[in-house]
Short mmCIF file of N, CA, C and O in Angstrom, two decimals:
data_model
loop_
_atom_site.label_atom_id
_atom_site.label_comp_id
_atom_site.label_asym_id
_atom_site.label_seq_id
_atom_site.Cartn_x
_atom_site.Cartn_y
_atom_site.Cartn_z
N MET A 1 -21.95 -1.76 22.20
CA MET A 1 -21.01 -2.81 21.87
C MET A 1 -19.61 -2.35 21.96
O MET A 1 -19.23 -1.26 21.44
N ALA A 2 -18.75 -3.04 22.58
CA ALA A 2 -17.44 -2.62 22.79
C ALA A 2 -16.66 -2.57 21.49
O ALA A 2 -16.83 -3.42 20.66
N GLY A 3 -15.82 -1.59 21.30
CA GLY A 3 -14.98 -1.43 20.16
C GLY A 3 -15.70 -0.66 19.06
O GLY A 3 -15.05 -0.42 17.97
N LEU A 4 -16.94 -0.30 19.17
CA LEU A 4 -17.57 0.43 18.13
C LEU A 4 -17.50 1.92 18.42
O LEU A 4 -17.53 2.29 19.52
N ASN A 5 -17.45 2.68 17.37
CA ASN A 5 -17.21 4.07 17.50
C ASN A 5 -18.28 4.85 16.66
O ASN A 5 -18.25 4.72 15.44
N GLY A 6 -19.17 5.51 17.29
CA GLY A 6 -20.12 6.34 16.50
C GLY A 6 -21.33 5.52 16.10
O GLY A 6 -21.42 4.35 16.29
N GLU A 7 -22.27 6.24 15.44
CA GLU A 7 -23.47 5.67 15.04
C GLU A 7 -23.48 4.79 13.86
O GLU A 7 -24.37 4.03 13.57
N PHE A 8 -22.36 4.75 13.08
CA PHE A 8 -22.20 3.99 11.86
C PHE A 8 -21.64 2.59 12.08
O PHE A 8 -21.41 1.92 11.10
N GLY A 9 -21.32 2.34 13.25
CA GLY A 9 -20.79 0.91 13.58
C GLY A 9 -19.36 0.78 13.14
O GLY A 9 -18.92 -0.35 12.90
N ARG A 10 -18.59 1.83 12.96
CA ARG A 10 -17.15 1.63 12.61
C ARG A 10 -16.39 1.14 13.78
O ARG A 10 -16.62 1.56 14.94
N VAL A 11 -15.48 0.24 13.58
CA VAL A 11 -14.66 -0.33 14.61
C VAL A 11 -13.48 0.50 14.83
O VAL A 11 -12.75 0.90 13.87
N ALA A 12 -13.19 0.92 16.10
CA ALA A 12 -12.04 1.72 16.42
C ALA A 12 -10.86 0.78 16.40
O ALA A 12 -10.89 -0.31 17.05
N ILE A 13 -9.78 1.20 15.74
CA ILE A 13 -8.53 0.35 15.91
C ILE A 13 -7.44 1.18 16.52
O ILE A 13 -7.44 2.41 16.54
N THR A 14 -6.51 0.48 17.13
CA THR A 14 -5.41 1.23 17.77
C THR A 14 -4.21 1.29 16.85
O THR A 14 -4.21 0.60 15.81
N LYS A 15 -3.22 1.97 17.20
CA LYS A 15 -1.95 2.09 16.46
C LYS A 15 -1.37 0.69 16.36
O LYS A 15 -0.82 0.29 15.32
N GLN A 16 -1.41 -0.08 17.49
CA GLN A 16 -0.84 -1.40 17.51
C GLN A 16 -1.59 -2.30 16.53
O GLN A 16 -0.99 -3.16 15.82
N ASP A 17 -2.94 -2.19 16.46
CA ASP A 17 -3.74 -3.00 15.53
C ASP A 17 -3.19 -2.70 14.09
O ASP A 17 -2.96 -3.58 13.28
N LEU A 18 -2.99 -1.46 13.76
CA LEU A 18 -2.48 -0.99 12.41
C LEU A 18 -1.11 -1.56 12.18
O LEU A 18 -0.87 -2.12 11.12
N ASN A 19 -0.21 -1.43 13.11
CA ASN A 19 1.13 -1.96 12.98
C ASN A 19 1.13 -3.46 12.81
O ASN A 19 1.89 -3.97 11.97
N ASP A 20 0.28 -4.12 13.52
CA ASP A 20 0.21 -5.61 13.39
C ASP A 20 -0.29 -5.98 11.95
O ASP A 20 0.22 -6.89 11.28
N ALA A 21 -1.28 -5.24 11.44
CA ALA A 21 -1.80 -5.51 10.18
C ALA A 21 -0.74 -5.24 9.07
O ALA A 21 -0.58 -6.06 8.11
N ILE A 22 0.00 -4.21 9.31
CA ILE A 22 1.11 -3.88 8.28
C ILE A 22 2.09 -5.02 8.23
O ILE A 22 2.57 -5.41 7.22
N LYS A 23 2.49 -5.49 9.48
CA LYS A 23 3.49 -6.56 9.50
C LYS A 23 3.00 -7.84 8.93
O LYS A 23 3.80 -8.57 8.13
N GLN A 24 1.63 -8.08 8.96
CA GLN A 24 1.08 -9.30 8.22
C GLN A 24 1.22 -9.11 6.74
O GLN A 24 1.55 -10.11 6.04
N VAL A 25 0.88 -7.88 6.21
CA VAL A 25 1.06 -7.67 4.84
C VAL A 25 2.52 -7.72 4.41
O VAL A 25 2.83 -8.35 3.36
N GLU A 26 3.40 -7.09 5.15
CA GLU A 26 4.88 -7.18 4.85
C GLU A 26 5.35 -8.62 4.65
O GLU A 26 6.08 -8.92 3.77
N ALA A 27 4.83 -9.55 5.42
CA ALA A 27 5.26 -10.92 5.35
C ALA A 27 4.82 -11.58 4.06
O ALA A 27 5.30 -12.54 3.64
N GLN A 28 3.80 -10.98 3.32
CA GLN A 28 3.31 -11.57 2.07
C GLN A 28 3.86 -10.90 0.89
O GLN A 28 3.53 -11.32 -0.31
N VAL A 29 4.69 -9.82 1.04
CA VAL A 29 5.24 -9.16 -0.12
C VAL A 29 6.23 -10.03 -0.98
O VAL A 29 7.03 -10.75 -0.35
N LYS A 30 6.03 -10.03 -2.22
CA LYS A 30 6.83 -10.87 -3.11
C LYS A 30 7.72 -9.96 -3.98
O LYS A 30 7.38 -8.79 -4.28
N PRO A 31 8.89 -10.41 -4.40
CA PRO A 31 9.81 -9.63 -5.29
C PRO A 31 8.94 -9.28 -6.59
O PRO A 31 8.10 -10.08 -7.10
N TRP A 32 9.25 -8.14 -7.18
CA TRP A 32 8.55 -7.66 -8.34
C TRP A 32 9.02 -8.41 -9.60
O TRP A 32 10.35 -8.50 -9.72
N ASP A 33 8.18 -8.96 -10.41
CA ASP A 33 8.64 -9.62 -11.62
C ASP A 33 7.95 -8.90 -12.75
O ASP A 33 6.74 -9.17 -13.14
N ALA A 34 8.64 -7.95 -13.31
CA ALA A 34 8.10 -7.11 -14.44
C ALA A 34 7.74 -7.92 -15.66
O ALA A 34 6.83 -7.53 -16.40
N ASN A 35 8.38 -9.14 -15.82
CA ASN A 35 8.01 -9.94 -16.95
C ASN A 35 6.59 -10.51 -16.95
O ASN A 35 6.03 -10.88 -17.99
N LYS A 36 6.02 -10.71 -15.76
CA LYS A 36 4.63 -11.28 -15.73
C LYS A 36 3.56 -10.26 -15.56
O LYS A 36 2.40 -10.59 -15.47
N MET A 37 3.95 -8.92 -15.53
CA MET A 37 2.90 -7.88 -15.41
C MET A 37 2.77 -7.16 -16.70
O MET A 37 3.73 -6.86 -17.36
N THR A 38 1.52 -6.83 -17.06
CA THR A 38 1.18 -6.10 -18.36
C THR A 38 0.40 -4.87 -17.90
O THR A 38 -0.62 -4.94 -17.26
N LEU A 39 0.91 -3.69 -18.39
CA LEU A 39 0.26 -2.43 -18.11
C LEU A 39 -1.05 -2.38 -18.92
O LEU A 39 -1.02 -2.60 -20.11
N VAL A 40 -2.28 -2.03 -18.25
CA VAL A 40 -3.44 -1.80 -18.96
C VAL A 40 -3.61 -0.33 -19.18
O VAL A 40 -3.87 0.08 -20.24
N LYS A 41 -3.63 0.40 -17.98
CA LYS A 41 -3.79 1.81 -18.13
C LYS A 41 -3.34 2.52 -16.86
O LYS A 41 -3.26 1.82 -15.80
N THR A 42 -3.11 3.78 -16.88
CA THR A 42 -2.84 4.56 -15.73
C THR A 42 -4.20 5.00 -15.10
O THR A 42 -5.13 5.44 -15.84
N LEU A 43 -4.39 4.74 -13.84
CA LEU A 43 -5.62 5.06 -13.08
C LEU A 43 -5.50 6.42 -12.48
O LEU A 43 -6.55 7.21 -12.57
N GLN A 44 -4.42 6.77 -11.92
CA GLN A 44 -4.41 8.08 -11.23
C GLN A 44 -2.91 8.48 -10.95
O GLN A 44 -2.09 7.70 -10.65
N GLU A 45 -2.73 9.77 -11.03
CA GLU A 45 -1.37 10.30 -10.59
C GLU A 45 -1.43 10.33 -9.12
O GLU A 45 -2.42 10.68 -8.47
N ALA A 46 -0.34 10.06 -8.44
CA ALA A 46 -0.17 10.20 -6.94
C ALA A 46 0.84 11.28 -6.66
O ALA A 46 2.06 11.09 -6.42
N GLU A 47 0.40 12.51 -6.83
CA GLU A 47 1.27 13.67 -6.80
C GLU A 47 1.96 13.86 -5.55
O GLU A 47 3.12 14.23 -5.53
N ARG A 48 1.27 13.63 -4.42
CA ARG A 48 1.89 13.80 -3.12
C ARG A 48 3.22 13.15 -2.88
O ARG A 48 4.15 13.68 -2.30
N ASN A 49 3.31 11.94 -3.44
CA ASN A 49 4.60 11.23 -3.29
C ASN A 49 5.26 10.88 -4.59
O ASN A 49 5.98 9.93 -4.75
N HIS A 50 4.91 11.67 -5.63
CA HIS A 50 5.48 11.60 -6.98
C HIS A 50 5.35 10.29 -7.60
O HIS A 50 6.32 9.80 -8.28
N GLY A 51 4.19 9.65 -7.39
CA GLY A 51 3.97 8.26 -7.96
C GLY A 51 2.88 8.28 -8.99
O GLY A 51 2.27 9.30 -9.37
N VAL A 52 2.47 7.04 -9.26
CA VAL A 52 1.37 6.80 -10.23
C VAL A 52 0.66 5.51 -9.84
O VAL A 52 1.32 4.53 -9.40
N VAL A 53 -0.62 5.46 -9.94
CA VAL A 53 -1.36 4.19 -9.70
C VAL A 53 -1.75 3.65 -11.10
O VAL A 53 -2.31 4.28 -11.90
N MET A 54 -1.45 2.39 -11.36
CA MET A 54 -1.75 1.77 -12.65
C MET A 54 -2.53 0.49 -12.54
O MET A 54 -2.44 -0.24 -11.49
N LEU A 55 -3.39 0.28 -13.53
CA LEU A 55 -4.10 -0.98 -13.60
C LEU A 55 -3.23 -1.94 -14.44
O LEU A 55 -2.85 -1.58 -15.52
N MET A 56 -2.87 -3.10 -13.91
CA MET A 56 -1.98 -4.04 -14.61
C MET A 56 -2.70 -5.41 -14.56
O MET A 56 -3.57 -5.69 -13.83
N LEU A 57 -2.19 -6.31 -15.45
CA LEU A 57 -2.61 -7.65 -15.46
C LEU A 57 -1.50 -8.52 -14.94
O LEU A 57 -0.27 -8.38 -15.39
N ASP A 58 -1.78 -9.33 -14.03
CA ASP A 58 -0.88 -10.36 -13.53
C ASP A 58 -1.49 -11.72 -13.99
O ASP A 58 -2.27 -12.32 -13.41
N GLY A 59 -0.99 -12.12 -15.21
CA GLY A 59 -1.70 -13.27 -15.83
C GLY A 59 -2.99 -12.75 -16.37
O GLY A 59 -3.07 -11.85 -17.08
N SER A 60 -4.13 -13.33 -15.82
CA SER A 60 -5.40 -12.86 -16.20
C SER A 60 -6.10 -12.15 -15.04
O SER A 60 -7.27 -11.60 -15.22
N LYS A 61 -5.38 -11.83 -13.98
CA LYS A 61 -5.92 -11.16 -12.84
C LYS A 61 -5.63 -9.72 -12.88
O LYS A 61 -4.39 -9.39 -13.10
N GLN A 62 -6.61 -8.85 -12.75
CA GLN A 62 -6.36 -7.37 -12.71
C GLN A 62 -5.91 -6.99 -11.27
O GLN A 62 -6.50 -7.42 -10.29
N VAL A 63 -4.87 -6.20 -11.24
CA VAL A 63 -4.37 -5.63 -9.99
C VAL A 63 -4.02 -4.16 -10.10
O VAL A 63 -3.73 -3.74 -11.24
N ALA A 64 -4.18 -3.44 -9.00
CA ALA A 64 -3.74 -2.05 -9.00
C ALA A 64 -2.28 -2.05 -8.39
O ALA A 64 -2.07 -2.65 -7.39
N VAL A 65 -1.50 -1.21 -9.07
CA VAL A 65 -0.02 -1.16 -8.69
C VAL A 65 0.29 0.32 -8.50
O VAL A 65 -0.03 1.10 -9.41
N LYS A 66 0.87 0.67 -7.41
CA LYS A 66 1.35 2.08 -7.20
C LYS A 66 2.87 2.04 -7.30
O LYS A 66 3.53 1.32 -6.59
N LYS A 67 3.32 2.84 -8.19
CA LYS A 67 4.76 3.01 -8.46
C LYS A 67 5.18 4.33 -7.86
O LYS A 67 4.48 5.34 -8.17
N MET A 68 6.19 4.35 -7.05
CA MET A 68 6.63 5.67 -6.40
C MET A 68 8.17 5.55 -6.21
O MET A 68 8.75 4.46 -6.13
N PRO A 69 8.82 6.70 -6.02
CA PRO A 69 10.26 6.64 -5.71
C PRO A 69 10.62 5.91 -4.45
O PRO A 69 9.86 5.93 -3.52
N LYS A 70 11.79 5.23 -4.49
CA LYS A 70 12.21 4.47 -3.42
C LYS A 70 12.44 5.28 -2.02
O LYS A 70 12.31 4.78 -0.95
N LYS A 71 12.54 6.63 -2.27
CA LYS A 71 12.74 7.49 -1.06
C LYS A 71 11.56 7.47 -0.17
O LYS A 71 11.66 7.87 1.00
N TRP A 72 10.45 7.03 -0.63
CA TRP A 72 9.23 7.02 0.21
C TRP A 72 9.10 5.61 0.88
O TRP A 72 8.10 5.44 1.68
N VAL A 73 9.88 4.69 0.66
CA VAL A 73 9.81 3.36 1.19
C VAL A 73 10.80 3.15 2.30
O VAL A 73 12.02 3.62 2.22
N ARG A 74 10.41 2.49 3.39
CA ARG A 74 11.29 2.18 4.40
C ARG A 74 11.13 0.70 4.72
O ARG A 74 10.03 0.12 4.62
N PRO A 75 12.13 0.05 5.35
CA PRO A 75 12.11 -1.41 5.64
C PRO A 75 11.04 -1.83 6.73
O PRO A 75 10.54 -2.85 6.69
N THR A 76 10.78 -0.89 7.66
CA THR A 76 9.87 -1.17 8.78
C THR A 76 8.93 -0.03 9.01
O THR A 76 9.21 1.12 8.65
N VAL A 77 7.78 -0.30 9.68
CA VAL A 77 6.82 0.70 10.11
C VAL A 77 7.49 1.71 10.97
O VAL A 77 7.34 2.94 10.83
N GLU A 78 8.40 1.30 11.86
CA GLU A 78 9.06 2.17 12.78
C GLU A 78 9.95 3.17 12.08
O GLU A 78 10.01 4.34 12.43
N GLU A 79 10.77 2.67 11.07
CA GLU A 79 11.56 3.57 10.33
C GLU A 79 10.83 4.52 9.52
O GLU A 79 11.17 5.73 9.38
N PHE A 80 9.63 4.17 8.98
CA PHE A 80 8.78 5.04 8.22
C PHE A 80 8.26 6.17 9.12
O PHE A 80 8.27 7.35 8.73
N GLU A 81 7.82 5.85 10.32
CA GLU A 81 7.28 6.83 11.23
C GLU A 81 8.31 7.77 11.68
O GLU A 81 8.09 8.89 12.03
N ALA A 82 9.58 7.34 11.89
CA ALA A 82 10.69 8.16 12.37
C ALA A 82 11.11 9.15 11.28
O ALA A 82 11.76 10.17 11.65
N LYS A 83 10.76 8.97 10.01
CA LYS A 83 11.22 9.87 9.00
C LYS A 83 10.47 11.19 9.02
O LYS A 83 9.33 11.31 9.24
#
C-alpha cells in the first residue's frame, strides 16, 4: 500500500505534510485568557526547554497546557527551524 512504512502500518509523512499540519494548528490558536483557566496539577517538568506541563480546567473541560519561556517560541515554522 502506498504511503505505508514498515510492518506496523505507520504512514510516512513528509516535512511538507508536517509544516502544513503546523500551519493548520497555528490558524486555530487563541489568545491566552488566564481568567478562564484553573490549575489542577503539574503533570511533568519539561526540563529541556525550561517549561512545565500542567493539567488545567477550561470551564469543565480538562486540557494539558505547556508553559515555557518565550525564547522557545517563533512566529513561523521557518523561523523556528532557522534558530
